[in-house]
PDB file of C-alpha atoms in Angstrom:
ATOM      1  CA  UNK E   1      81.987 -76.180 -76.622  1.00  0.00           C
ATOM      2  CA  UNK E   2      80.275 -78.746 -78.897  1.00  0.00           C
ATOM      3  CA  UNK E   3      76.910 -77.354 -77.883  1.00  0.00           C
ATOM      4  CA  UNK E   4      78.014 -73.790 -78.683  1.00  0.00           C
ATOM      5  CA  UNK E   5      79.378 -74.907 -82.058  1.00  0.00           C
ATOM      6  CA  UNK E   6      76.104 -76.619 -82.901  1.00  0.00           C
ATOM      7  CA  UNK E   7      74.140 -73.646 -81.643  1.00  0.00           C
ATOM      8  CA  UNK E   8      76.127 -71.275 -83.874  1.00  0.00           C
ATOM      9  CA  UNK E   9      75.651 -73.578 -86.847  1.00  0.00           C
ATOM     10  CA  UNK E  10      71.883 -73.636 -86.275  1.00  0.00           C
ATOM     11  CA  UNK E  11      71.707 -69.844 -86.024  1.00  0.00           C
ATOM     12  CA  UNK E  12      73.845 -69.431 -89.155  1.00  0.00           C
ATOM     13  CA  UNK E  13      71.467 -71.702 -91.084  1.00  0.00           C
ATOM     14  CA  UNK E  14      68.358 -69.891 -89.832  1.00  0.00           C
ATOM     15  CA  UNK E  15      69.713 -66.408 -90.584  1.00  0.00           C
ATOM     16  CA  UNK E  16      70.934 -67.460 -94.028  1.00  0.00           C
ATOM     17  CA  UNK E  17      67.576 -69.175 -94.646  1.00  0.00           C
ATOM     18  CA  UNK E  18      69.132 -72.433 -95.753  1.00  0.00           C
ATOM     19  CA  UNK E  19      72.097 -74.768 -95.519  1.00  0.00           C
ATOM     20  CA  UNK E  20      73.615 -73.880 -98.886  1.00  0.00           C
ATOM     21  CA  UNK E  21      73.486 -70.138 -98.221  1.00  0.00           C
ATOM     22  CA  UNK E  22      74.887 -70.634 -94.712  1.00  0.00           C
ATOM     23  CA  UNK E  23      77.725 -72.741 -96.105  1.00  0.00           C
ATOM     24  CA  UNK E  24      78.663 -69.983 -98.553  1.00  0.00           C
ATOM     25  CA  UNK E  25      78.452 -67.355 -95.832  1.00  0.00           C
ATOM     26  CA  UNK E  26      80.462 -69.189 -93.173  1.00  0.00           C
ATOM     27  CA  UNK E  27      82.925 -71.094 -95.330  1.00  0.00           C
ATOM     28  CA  UNK E  28      81.855 -74.418 -93.829  1.00  0.00           C
ATOM     29  CA  UNK E  29      80.535 -77.291 -95.881  1.00  0.00           C
ATOM     30  CA  UNK E  30      76.810 -77.880 -96.190  1.00  0.00           C
ATOM     31  CA  UNK E  31      77.328 -81.423 -94.906  1.00  0.00           C
ATOM     32  CA  UNK E  32      79.089 -80.191 -91.767  1.00  0.00           C
ATOM     33  CA  UNK E  33      76.374 -77.652 -90.976  1.00  0.00           C
ATOM     34  CA  UNK E  34      73.720 -80.298 -91.497  1.00  0.00           C
ATOM     35  CA  UNK E  35      75.619 -82.637 -89.156  1.00  0.00           C
ATOM     36  CA  UNK E  36      75.830 -79.976 -86.424  1.00  0.00           C
ATOM     37  CA  UNK E  37      72.119 -79.146 -86.641  1.00  0.00           C
ATOM     38  CA  UNK E  38      71.149 -82.819 -86.611  1.00  0.00           C
ATOM     39  CA  UNK E  39      73.345 -83.404 -83.533  1.00  0.00           C
ATOM     40  CA  UNK E  40      71.745 -80.401 -81.823  1.00  0.00           C
ATOM     41  CA  UNK E  41      68.275 -81.776 -82.495  1.00  0.00           C
ATOM     42  CA  UNK E  42      69.355 -85.180 -81.149  1.00  0.00           C
ATOM     43  CA  UNK E  43      70.751 -83.515 -78.041  1.00  0.00           C
ATOM     44  CA  UNK E  44      67.521 -81.585 -77.481  1.00  0.00           C
ATOM     45  CA  UNK E  45      65.207 -84.396 -78.513  1.00  0.00           C
ATOM     46  CA  UNK E  46      63.234 -82.002 -80.702  1.00  0.00           C
ATOM     47  CA  UNK E  47      62.953 -81.167 -84.394  1.00  0.00           C
ATOM     48  CA  UNK E  48      64.088 -77.574 -85.005  1.00  0.00           C
ATOM     49  CA  UNK E  49      63.912 -77.327 -88.792  1.00  0.00           C
ATOM     50  CA  UNK E  50      61.514 -78.626 -91.393  1.00  0.00           C
ATOM     51  CA  UNK E  51      63.643 -79.810 -94.321  1.00  0.00           C
ATOM     52  CA  UNK E  52      62.374 -80.566 -97.816  1.00  0.00           C
ATOM     53  CA  UNK E  53      64.024 -80.140-101.195  1.00  0.00           C
ATOM     54  CA  UNK E  54      62.041 -76.958-101.868  1.00  0.00           C
ATOM     55  CA  UNK E  55      61.142 -75.590 -98.473  1.00  0.00           C
ATOM     56  CA  UNK E  56      62.945 -74.475 -95.349  1.00  0.00           C
ATOM     57  CA  UNK E  57      61.169 -73.429 -92.177  1.00  0.00           C
ATOM     58  CA  UNK E  58      61.448 -73.406 -88.410  1.00  0.00           C
ATOM     59  CA  UNK E  59      59.298 -75.613 -86.238  1.00  0.00           C
ATOM     60  CA  UNK E  60      57.626 -74.181 -83.160  1.00  0.00           C
ATOM     61  CA  UNK E  61      60.471 -75.533 -81.043  1.00  0.00           C
ATOM     62  CA  UNK E  62      62.921 -74.060 -83.554  1.00  0.00           C
ATOM     63  CA  UNK E  63      61.429 -70.589 -83.174  1.00  0.00           C
ATOM     64  CA  UNK E  64      61.704 -70.786 -79.386  1.00  0.00           C
ATOM     65  CA  UNK E  65      65.248 -72.125 -79.482  1.00  0.00           C
ATOM     66  CA  UNK E  66      66.413 -69.561 -82.057  1.00  0.00           C
ATOM     67  CA  UNK E  67      65.223 -66.549 -80.031  1.00  0.00           C
ATOM     68  CA  UNK E  68      66.872 -67.704 -76.816  1.00  0.00           C
ATOM     69  CA  UNK E  69      70.023 -69.118 -78.429  1.00  0.00           C
ATOM     70  CA  UNK E  70      70.601 -65.838 -80.291  1.00  0.00           C
ATOM     71  CA  UNK E  71      70.504 -63.926 -77.013  1.00  0.00           C
ATOM     72  CA  UNK E  72      72.852 -66.412 -75.336  1.00  0.00           C
ATOM     73  CA  UNK E  73      75.448 -66.195 -78.106  1.00  0.00           C
ATOM     74  CA  UNK E  74      75.242 -62.409 -78.192  1.00  0.00           C
ATOM     75  CA  UNK E  75      75.940 -62.321 -74.459  1.00  0.00           C
ATOM     76  CA  UNK E  76      78.932 -64.646 -74.927  1.00  0.00           C
ATOM     77  CA  UNK E  77      80.279 -62.507 -77.766  1.00  0.00           C
ATOM     78  CA  UNK E  78      79.661 -59.319 -75.801  1.00  0.00           C
ATOM     79  CA  UNK E  79      81.517 -60.721 -72.804  1.00  0.00           C
ATOM     80  CA  UNK E  80      84.458 -61.595 -75.037  1.00  0.00           C
ATOM     81  CA  UNK E  81      84.429 -58.056 -76.446  1.00  0.00           C
ATOM     82  CA  UNK E  82      84.421 -56.652 -72.935  1.00  0.00           C
ATOM     83  CA  UNK E  83      87.445 -58.715 -71.919  1.00  0.00           C
ATOM     84  CA  UNK E  84      89.336 -57.848 -75.098  1.00  0.00           C
ATOM     85  CA  UNK E  85      88.442 -54.163 -75.001  1.00  0.00           C
ATOM     86  CA  UNK E  86      91.602 -52.948 -73.269  1.00  0.00           C
ATOM     87  CA  UNK E  87      93.893 -55.165 -75.317  1.00  0.00           C
ATOM     88  CA  UNK E  88      92.667 -54.705 -78.880  1.00  0.00           C
ATOM     89  CA  UNK E  89      91.108 -52.235 -81.240  1.00  0.00           C
ATOM     90  CA  UNK E  90      87.333 -52.201 -81.537  1.00  0.00           C
ATOM     91  CA  UNK E  91      86.401 -54.305 -84.530  1.00  0.00           C
ATOM     92  CA  UNK E  92      83.552 -56.173 -86.153  1.00  0.00           C
ATOM     93  CA  UNK E  93      80.224 -54.975 -87.530  1.00  0.00           C
ATOM     94  CA  UNK E  94      77.517 -52.750 -86.070  1.00  0.00           C
ATOM     95  CA  UNK E  95      74.010 -52.986 -87.482  1.00  0.00           C
ATOM     96  CA  UNK E  96      72.322 -49.622 -86.955  1.00  0.00           C
ATOM     97  CA  UNK E  97      68.772 -48.464 -87.664  1.00  0.00           C
ATOM     98  CA  UNK E  98      68.121 -44.767 -88.205  1.00  0.00           C
ATOM     99  CA  UNK E  99      65.748 -42.413 -90.042  1.00  0.00           C
ATOM    100  CA  UNK E 100      66.492 -41.451 -93.633  1.00  0.00           C
ATOM    101  CA  UNK E 101      66.356 -37.832 -92.499  1.00  0.00           C
ATOM    102  CA  UNK E 102      69.327 -38.372 -90.200  1.00  0.00           C
ATOM    103  CA  UNK E 103      71.661 -39.918 -92.747  1.00  0.00           C
ATOM    104  CA  UNK E 104      70.694 -37.422 -95.482  1.00  0.00           C
ATOM    105  CA  UNK E 105      71.235 -34.337 -93.308  1.00  0.00           C
ATOM    106  CA  UNK E 106      74.480 -32.769 -92.095  1.00  0.00           C
ATOM    107  CA  UNK E 107      74.291 -34.784 -88.867  1.00  0.00           C
ATOM    108  CA  UNK E 108      74.838 -37.908 -90.976  1.00  0.00           C
ATOM    109  CA  UNK E 109      78.479 -36.823 -91.095  1.00  0.00           C
ATOM    110  CA  UNK E 110      78.793 -38.158 -87.535  1.00  0.00           C
ATOM    111  CA  UNK E 111      78.616 -41.715 -88.913  1.00  0.00           C
ATOM    112  CA  UNK E 112      81.296 -41.042 -91.514  1.00  0.00           C
ATOM    113  CA  UNK E 113      83.565 -39.504 -88.882  1.00  0.00           C
ATOM    114  CA  UNK E 114      83.104 -42.510 -86.609  1.00  0.00           C
ATOM    115  CA  UNK E 115      84.107 -45.003 -89.310  1.00  0.00           C
ATOM    116  CA  UNK E 116      87.172 -42.892 -90.154  1.00  0.00           C
ATOM    117  CA  UNK E 117      88.315 -43.100 -86.535  1.00  0.00           C
ATOM    118  CA  UNK E 118      87.564 -46.840 -86.208  1.00  0.00           C
ATOM    119  CA  UNK E 119      88.814 -48.467 -89.426  1.00  0.00           C
ATOM    120  CA  UNK E 120      88.465 -52.013 -88.032  1.00  0.00           C
ATOM    121  CA  UNK E 121      84.750 -51.571 -87.377  1.00  0.00           C
ATOM    122  CA  UNK E 122      82.147 -51.481 -90.158  1.00  0.00           C
ATOM    123  CA  UNK E 123      78.637 -50.068 -90.034  1.00  0.00           C
ATOM    124  CA  UNK E 124      75.641 -51.724 -91.623  1.00  0.00           C
ATOM    125  CA  UNK E 125      73.255 -48.778 -91.801  1.00  0.00           C
ATOM    126  CA  UNK E 126      69.575 -49.411 -92.449  1.00  0.00           C
ATOM    127  CA  UNK E 127      67.879 -46.070 -93.116  1.00  0.00           C
ATOM    128  CA  UNK E 128      64.097 -46.264 -92.966  1.00  0.00           C
ATOM    129  CA  UNK E 129      61.409 -44.289 -91.228  1.00  0.00           C
ATOM    130  CA  UNK E 130      59.951 -46.899 -88.906  1.00  0.00           C
ATOM    131  CA  UNK E 131      60.686 -48.147 -85.414  1.00  0.00           C
ATOM    132  CA  UNK E 132      62.352 -51.510 -85.948  1.00  0.00           C
ATOM    133  CA  UNK E 133      62.278 -54.287 -83.376  1.00  0.00           C
ATOM    134  CA  UNK E 134      65.946 -54.273 -82.406  1.00  0.00           C
ATOM    135  CA  UNK E 135      66.025 -57.773 -80.961  1.00  0.00           C
ATOM    136  CA  UNK E 136      63.807 -59.570 -83.470  1.00  0.00           C
ATOM    137  CA  UNK E 137      65.507 -57.914 -86.464  1.00  0.00           C
ATOM    138  CA  UNK E 138      69.058 -58.262 -85.198  1.00  0.00           C
ATOM    139  CA  UNK E 139      70.035 -54.600 -84.772  1.00  0.00           C
ATOM    140  CA  UNK E 140      72.757 -53.574 -82.342  1.00  0.00           C
ATOM    141  CA  UNK E 141      71.190 -50.167 -81.773  1.00  0.00           C
ATOM    142  CA  UNK E 142      69.024 -47.462 -83.322  1.00  0.00           C
ATOM    143  CA  UNK E 143      69.073 -43.697 -83.601  1.00  0.00           C
ATOM    144  CA  UNK E 144      65.617 -42.310 -82.878  1.00  0.00           C
ATOM    145  CA  UNK E 145      64.316 -38.762 -83.108  1.00  0.00           C
ATOM    146  CA  UNK E 146      61.307 -38.600 -80.862  1.00  0.00           C
ATOM    147  CA  UNK E 147      59.762 -38.014 -77.499  1.00  0.00           C
ATOM    148  CA  UNK E 148      61.076 -41.080 -75.750  1.00  0.00           C
ATOM    149  CA  UNK E 149      58.392 -43.456 -74.503  1.00  0.00           C
ATOM    150  CA  UNK E 150      58.920 -46.002 -71.775  1.00  0.00           C
ATOM    151  CA  UNK E 151      60.169 -49.291 -73.186  1.00  0.00           C
ATOM    152  CA  UNK E 152      62.425 -52.216 -72.423  1.00  0.00           C
ATOM    153  CA  UNK E 153      65.273 -50.461 -74.248  1.00  0.00           C
ATOM    154  CA  UNK E 154      68.210 -48.515 -72.870  1.00  0.00           C
ATOM    155  CA  UNK E 155      68.443 -44.962 -74.212  1.00  0.00           C
ATOM    156  CA  UNK E 156      71.075 -42.260 -74.144  1.00  0.00           C
ATOM    157  CA  UNK E 157      70.232 -38.751 -75.254  1.00  0.00           C
ATOM    158  CA  UNK E 158      72.636 -37.458 -77.893  1.00  0.00           C
ATOM    159  CA  UNK E 159      71.164 -34.039 -78.521  1.00  0.00           C
ATOM    160  CA  UNK E 160      68.153 -31.822 -78.019  1.00  0.00           C
ATOM    161  CA  UNK E 161      65.807 -31.677 -80.958  1.00  0.00           C
ATOM    162  CA  UNK E 162      62.912 -29.573 -82.114  1.00  0.00           C
ATOM    163  CA  UNK E 163      60.874 -28.903 -85.215  1.00  0.00           C
ATOM    164  CA  UNK E 164      60.012 -25.556 -86.789  1.00  0.00           C
ATOM    165  CA  UNK E 165      56.826 -24.548 -88.567  1.00  0.00           C
ATOM    166  CA  UNK E 166      58.407 -23.078 -91.698  1.00  0.00           C
ATOM    167  CA  UNK E 167      57.168 -21.001 -94.631  1.00  0.00           C
ATOM    168  CA  UNK E 168      58.577 -18.436 -97.018  1.00  0.00           C
ATOM    169  CA  UNK E 169      58.168 -14.742 -96.106  1.00  0.00           C
ATOM    170  CA  UNK E 170      56.134 -14.308 -99.309  1.00  0.00           C
ATOM    171  CA  UNK E 171      53.707 -17.078 -98.272  1.00  0.00           C
ATOM    172  CA  UNK E 172      53.235 -15.514 -94.842  1.00  0.00           C
ATOM    173  CA  UNK E 173      52.682 -12.072 -96.369  1.00  0.00           C
ATOM    174  CA  UNK E 174      50.118 -13.440 -98.822  1.00  0.00           C
ATOM    175  CA  UNK E 175      48.165 -15.622 -96.381  1.00  0.00           C
ATOM    176  CA  UNK E 176      48.849 -13.900 -93.061  1.00  0.00           C
ATOM    177  CA  UNK E 177      48.601 -12.855 -90.440  1.00  0.00           C
ATOM    178  CA  UNK E 178      49.655 -16.234 -89.007  1.00  0.00           C
ATOM    179  CA  UNK E 179      49.864 -15.544 -85.291  1.00  0.00           C
ATOM    180  CA  UNK E 180      48.335 -18.658 -83.711  1.00  0.00           C
ATOM    181  CA  UNK E 181      48.588 -22.361 -84.652  1.00  0.00           C
ATOM    182  CA  UNK E 182      44.835 -22.457 -85.294  1.00  0.00           C
ATOM    183  CA  UNK E 183      45.555 -20.314 -88.361  1.00  0.00           C
ATOM    184  CA  UNK E 184      47.095 -23.401 -89.980  1.00  0.00           C
ATOM    185  CA  UNK E 185      43.614 -24.873 -90.467  1.00  0.00           C
ATOM    186  CA  UNK E 186      42.888 -22.241 -93.158  1.00  0.00           C
ATOM    187  CA  UNK E 187      46.154 -22.334 -95.141  1.00  0.00           C
ATOM    188  CA  UNK E 188      47.980 -24.969 -97.176  1.00  0.00           C
ATOM    189  CA  UNK E 189      50.033 -27.344 -95.034  1.00  0.00           C
ATOM    190  CA  UNK E 190      52.701 -29.723 -96.366  1.00  0.00           C
ATOM    191  CA  UNK E 191      52.277 -33.022 -94.514  1.00  0.00           C
ATOM    192  CA  UNK E 192      55.171 -35.298 -93.656  1.00  0.00           C
ATOM    193  CA  UNK E 193      53.483 -38.669 -93.190  1.00  0.00           C
ATOM    194  CA  UNK E 194      56.380 -39.928 -91.044  1.00  0.00           C
ATOM    195  CA  UNK E 195      54.669 -38.063 -88.230  1.00  0.00           C
ATOM    196  CA  UNK E 196      52.502 -40.327 -86.124  1.00  0.00           C
ATOM    197  CA  UNK E 197      49.685 -37.763 -86.200  1.00  0.00           C
ATOM    198  CA  UNK E 198      49.805 -37.091 -89.976  1.00  0.00           C
ATOM    199  CA  UNK E 199      47.330 -34.231 -90.484  1.00  0.00           C
ATOM    200  CA  UNK E 200      46.583 -33.520 -86.854  1.00  0.00           C
ATOM    201  CA  UNK E 201      49.240 -31.348 -85.226  1.00  0.00           C
ATOM    202  CA  UNK E 202      49.808 -31.040 -81.491  1.00  0.00           C
ATOM    203  CA  UNK E 203      50.775 -27.742 -79.884  1.00  0.00           C
ATOM    204  CA  UNK E 204      51.239 -26.553 -76.335  1.00  0.00           C
ATOM    205  CA  UNK E 205      49.941 -23.401 -74.707  1.00  0.00           C
ATOM    206  CA  UNK E 206      51.246 -22.525 -71.223  1.00  0.00           C
ATOM    207  CA  UNK E 207      47.848 -21.506 -69.875  1.00  0.00           C
ATOM    208  CA  UNK E 208      45.558 -24.011 -71.561  1.00  0.00           C
ATOM    209  CA  UNK E 209      47.836 -27.014 -72.070  1.00  0.00           C
ATOM    210  CA  UNK E 210      47.992 -29.081 -75.246  1.00  0.00           C
ATOM    211  CA  UNK E 211      45.634 -28.644 -78.173  1.00  0.00           C
ATOM    212  CA  UNK E 212      45.391 -29.995 -81.716  1.00  0.00           C
ATOM    213  CA  UNK E 213      44.951 -28.421 -85.123  1.00  0.00           C
ATOM    214  CA  UNK E 214      43.711 -30.252 -88.221  1.00  0.00           C
ATOM    215  CA  UNK E 215      45.637 -29.406 -91.371  1.00  0.00           C
ATOM    216  CA  UNK E 216      45.502 -30.240 -95.070  1.00  0.00           C
ATOM    217  CA  UNK E 217      47.328 -29.283 -98.197  1.00  0.00           C
ATOM    218  CA  UNK E 218      48.600 -30.112-101.667  1.00  0.00           C
ATOM    219  CA  UNK E 219      51.322 -32.603-100.669  1.00  0.00           C
ATOM    220  CA  UNK E 220      51.518 -35.617 -98.355  1.00  0.00           C
ATOM    221  CA  UNK E 221      54.875 -37.371 -98.466  1.00  0.00           C
ATOM    222  CA  UNK E 222      57.032 -39.467 -96.124  1.00  0.00           C
ATOM    223  CA  UNK E 223      60.040 -37.193 -96.458  1.00  0.00           C
ATOM    224  CA  UNK E 224      60.884 -33.987 -94.570  1.00  0.00           C
ATOM    225  CA  UNK E 225      63.326 -33.142 -97.358  1.00  0.00           C
ATOM    226  CA  UNK E 226      60.418 -33.113 -99.809  1.00  0.00           C
ATOM    227  CA  UNK E 227      58.245 -30.955 -97.566  1.00  0.00           C
ATOM    228  CA  UNK E 228      61.221 -28.608 -97.151  1.00  0.00           C
ATOM    229  CA  UNK E 229      61.520 -28.226-100.925  1.00  0.00           C
ATOM    230  CA  UNK E 230      57.793 -27.596-101.196  1.00  0.00           C
ATOM    231  CA  UNK E 231      57.927 -24.984 -98.428  1.00  0.00           C
ATOM    232  CA  UNK E 232      60.844 -23.252-100.156  1.00  0.00           C
ATOM    233  CA  UNK E 233      58.745 -23.208-103.341  1.00  0.00           C
ATOM    234  CA  UNK E 234      56.036 -21.303-101.473  1.00  0.00           C
ATOM    235  CA  UNK E 235      53.452 -24.096-101.514  1.00  0.00           C
ATOM    236  CA  UNK E 236      52.603 -23.943 -97.817  1.00  0.00           C
ATOM    237  CA  UNK E 237      53.743 -24.368 -94.233  1.00  0.00           C
ATOM    238  CA  UNK E 238      55.759 -27.426 -93.197  1.00  0.00           C
ATOM    239  CA  UNK E 239      57.100 -28.879 -89.958  1.00  0.00           C
ATOM    240  CA  UNK E 240      60.831 -29.265 -90.560  1.00  0.00           C
ATOM    241  CA  UNK E 241      63.455 -30.797 -88.222  1.00  0.00           C
ATOM    242  CA  UNK E 242      65.875 -28.222 -86.876  1.00  0.00           C
ATOM    243  CA  UNK E 243      69.015 -29.785 -88.366  1.00  0.00           C
ATOM    244  CA  UNK E 244      67.443 -29.497 -91.838  1.00  0.00           C
ATOM    245  CA  UNK E 245      65.677 -26.158 -91.445  1.00  0.00           C
ATOM    246  CA  UNK E 246      68.421 -24.186 -89.706  1.00  0.00           C
ATOM    247  CA  UNK E 247      70.409 -22.982 -92.791  1.00  0.00           C
ATOM    248  CA  UNK E 248      67.253 -21.706 -94.494  1.00  0.00           C
ATOM    249  CA  UNK E 249      66.041 -19.952 -91.358  1.00  0.00           C
ATOM    250  CA  UNK E 250      69.430 -18.330 -90.884  1.00  0.00           C
ATOM    251  CA  UNK E 251      69.500 -17.095 -94.487  1.00  0.00           C
ATOM    252  CA  UNK E 252      65.962 -15.730 -94.250  1.00  0.00           C
ATOM    253  CA  UNK E 253      64.672 -17.903 -97.099  1.00  0.00           C
ATOM    254  CA  UNK E 254      62.244 -19.409 -94.572  1.00  0.00           C
ATOM    255  CA  UNK E 255      60.731 -17.997 -91.390  1.00  0.00           C
ATOM    256  CA  UNK E 256      59.555 -19.952 -88.351  1.00  0.00           C
ATOM    257  CA  UNK E 257      56.061 -19.609 -86.952  1.00  0.00           C
ATOM    258  CA  UNK E 258      54.498 -20.306 -83.558  1.00  0.00           C
ATOM    259  CA  UNK E 259      57.810 -21.062 -81.798  1.00  0.00           C
ATOM    260  CA  UNK E 260      56.232 -20.559 -78.369  1.00  0.00           C
ATOM    261  CA  UNK E 261      53.632 -23.228 -79.085  1.00  0.00           C
ATOM    262  CA  UNK E 262      55.887 -26.002 -80.345  1.00  0.00           C
ATOM    263  CA  UNK E 263      56.893 -28.916 -78.059  1.00  0.00           C
ATOM    264  CA  UNK E 264      60.378 -28.816 -76.539  1.00  0.00           C
ATOM    265  CA  UNK E 265      60.498 -32.346 -75.102  1.00  0.00           C
ATOM    266  CA  UNK E 266      61.966 -34.085 -78.159  1.00  0.00           C
ATOM    267  CA  UNK E 267      65.489 -35.416 -78.534  1.00  0.00           C
ATOM    268  CA  UNK E 268      67.866 -37.504 -80.609  1.00  0.00           C
ATOM    269  CA  UNK E 269      68.532 -40.773 -78.788  1.00  0.00           C
ATOM    270  CA  UNK E 270      70.704 -43.828 -79.203  1.00  0.00           C
ATOM    271  CA  UNK E 271      68.670 -46.839 -78.050  1.00  0.00           C
ATOM    272  CA  UNK E 272      69.809 -50.421 -77.640  1.00  0.00           C
ATOM    273  CA  UNK E 273      68.583 -53.610 -75.996  1.00  0.00           C
ATOM    274  CA  UNK E 274      69.237 -54.150 -72.319  1.00  0.00           C
ATOM    275  CA  UNK E 275      72.066 -56.651 -72.107  1.00  0.00           C
ATOM    276  CA  UNK E 276      74.140 -57.786 -69.167  1.00  0.00           C
ATOM    277  CA  UNK E 277      77.338 -57.197 -71.138  1.00  0.00           C
ATOM    278  CA  UNK E 278      77.097 -54.165 -73.382  1.00  0.00           C
ATOM    279  CA  UNK E 279      79.272 -54.747 -76.457  1.00  0.00           C
ATOM    280  CA  UNK E 280      82.362 -52.557 -76.488  1.00  0.00           C
ATOM    281  CA  UNK E 281      81.606 -51.535 -80.072  1.00  0.00           C
ATOM    282  CA  UNK E 282      78.129 -50.296 -79.090  1.00  0.00           C
ATOM    283  CA  UNK E 283      79.494 -48.345 -76.146  1.00  0.00           C
ATOM    284  CA  UNK E 284      82.240 -46.832 -78.318  1.00  0.00           C
ATOM    285  CA  UNK E 285      79.727 -45.821 -80.978  1.00  0.00           C
ATOM    286  CA  UNK E 286      77.301 -44.204 -78.536  1.00  0.00           C
ATOM    287  CA  UNK E 287      80.102 -42.402 -76.679  1.00  0.00           C
ATOM    288  CA  UNK E 288      81.446 -41.088 -79.974  1.00  0.00           C
ATOM    289  CA  UNK E 289      78.059 -39.776 -81.131  1.00  0.00           C
ATOM    290  CA  UNK E 290      77.454 -38.125 -77.774  1.00  0.00           C
ATOM    291  CA  UNK E 291      80.803 -36.321 -78.003  1.00  0.00           C
ATOM    292  CA  UNK E 292      80.238 -35.471 -81.680  1.00  0.00           C
ATOM    293  CA  UNK E 293      76.941 -33.733 -80.943  1.00  0.00           C
ATOM    294  CA  UNK E 294      78.498 -31.790 -78.045  1.00  0.00           C
ATOM    295  CA  UNK E 295      81.260 -30.619 -80.388  1.00  0.00           C
ATOM    296  CA  UNK E 296      78.921 -29.825 -83.278  1.00  0.00           C
ATOM    297  CA  UNK E 297      76.007 -28.404 -81.341  1.00  0.00           C
TER     298      UNK E 297
END
């Protein structure tokens, strides 16, 4: 138990980036945390932290120990959650990574509904359009909208997903006919730079397989909401996620183009690190989202 206490103290200091900050965060004294870390270093026979009055940093041994110790403590905590699961409410904090598009759209309501049903569990939501390293950055799980690549992560599909090539009827009438994706190379295209391909779009044709089209236009922005607004203003064609585009397609304000050529192998996934003991709070969250998407298809 002494080793675990010292290990937790070391991790608290590293994650708080200093003894004073860790003391404020944990409610323990700075002297006690320093004592635990010093005892851990004596036990290991290695210096883990470089300490000066102005600088705080991990040694090489400290980096190695931190990565492995973090995993060990997470497994211990996850095991405790698993044992307590049938005897207590799910509680604690979940750190979740997801795209800004998800939280800003109607599907973001799924997170609000989850918190309402689990008042003892809080969500720390980090909304940014990049693939975070779940383990290195301390996330419990991520919501990803993508074609799922092979990785060391566990994934559960929450919902199908597709994008639509959208434009106003007036734009299509003015610049049409737009009957094949290659036509996009001669009209204004509104580029969402979150896409890995930026201004090269991939399409699929049953007979000839995949092909690409180079596009350009008046706007490049890392926001599908912005490209949606630009498309609604008649500035060009934009690739818009279905859960954002659907109301405007249903109302007729926008029309979809080239549906038969667009990929259908995308999905919304919950992904999380492979752990021997999956935390009960992660399992509850993923199960809830899966059910929410079935109910709100």
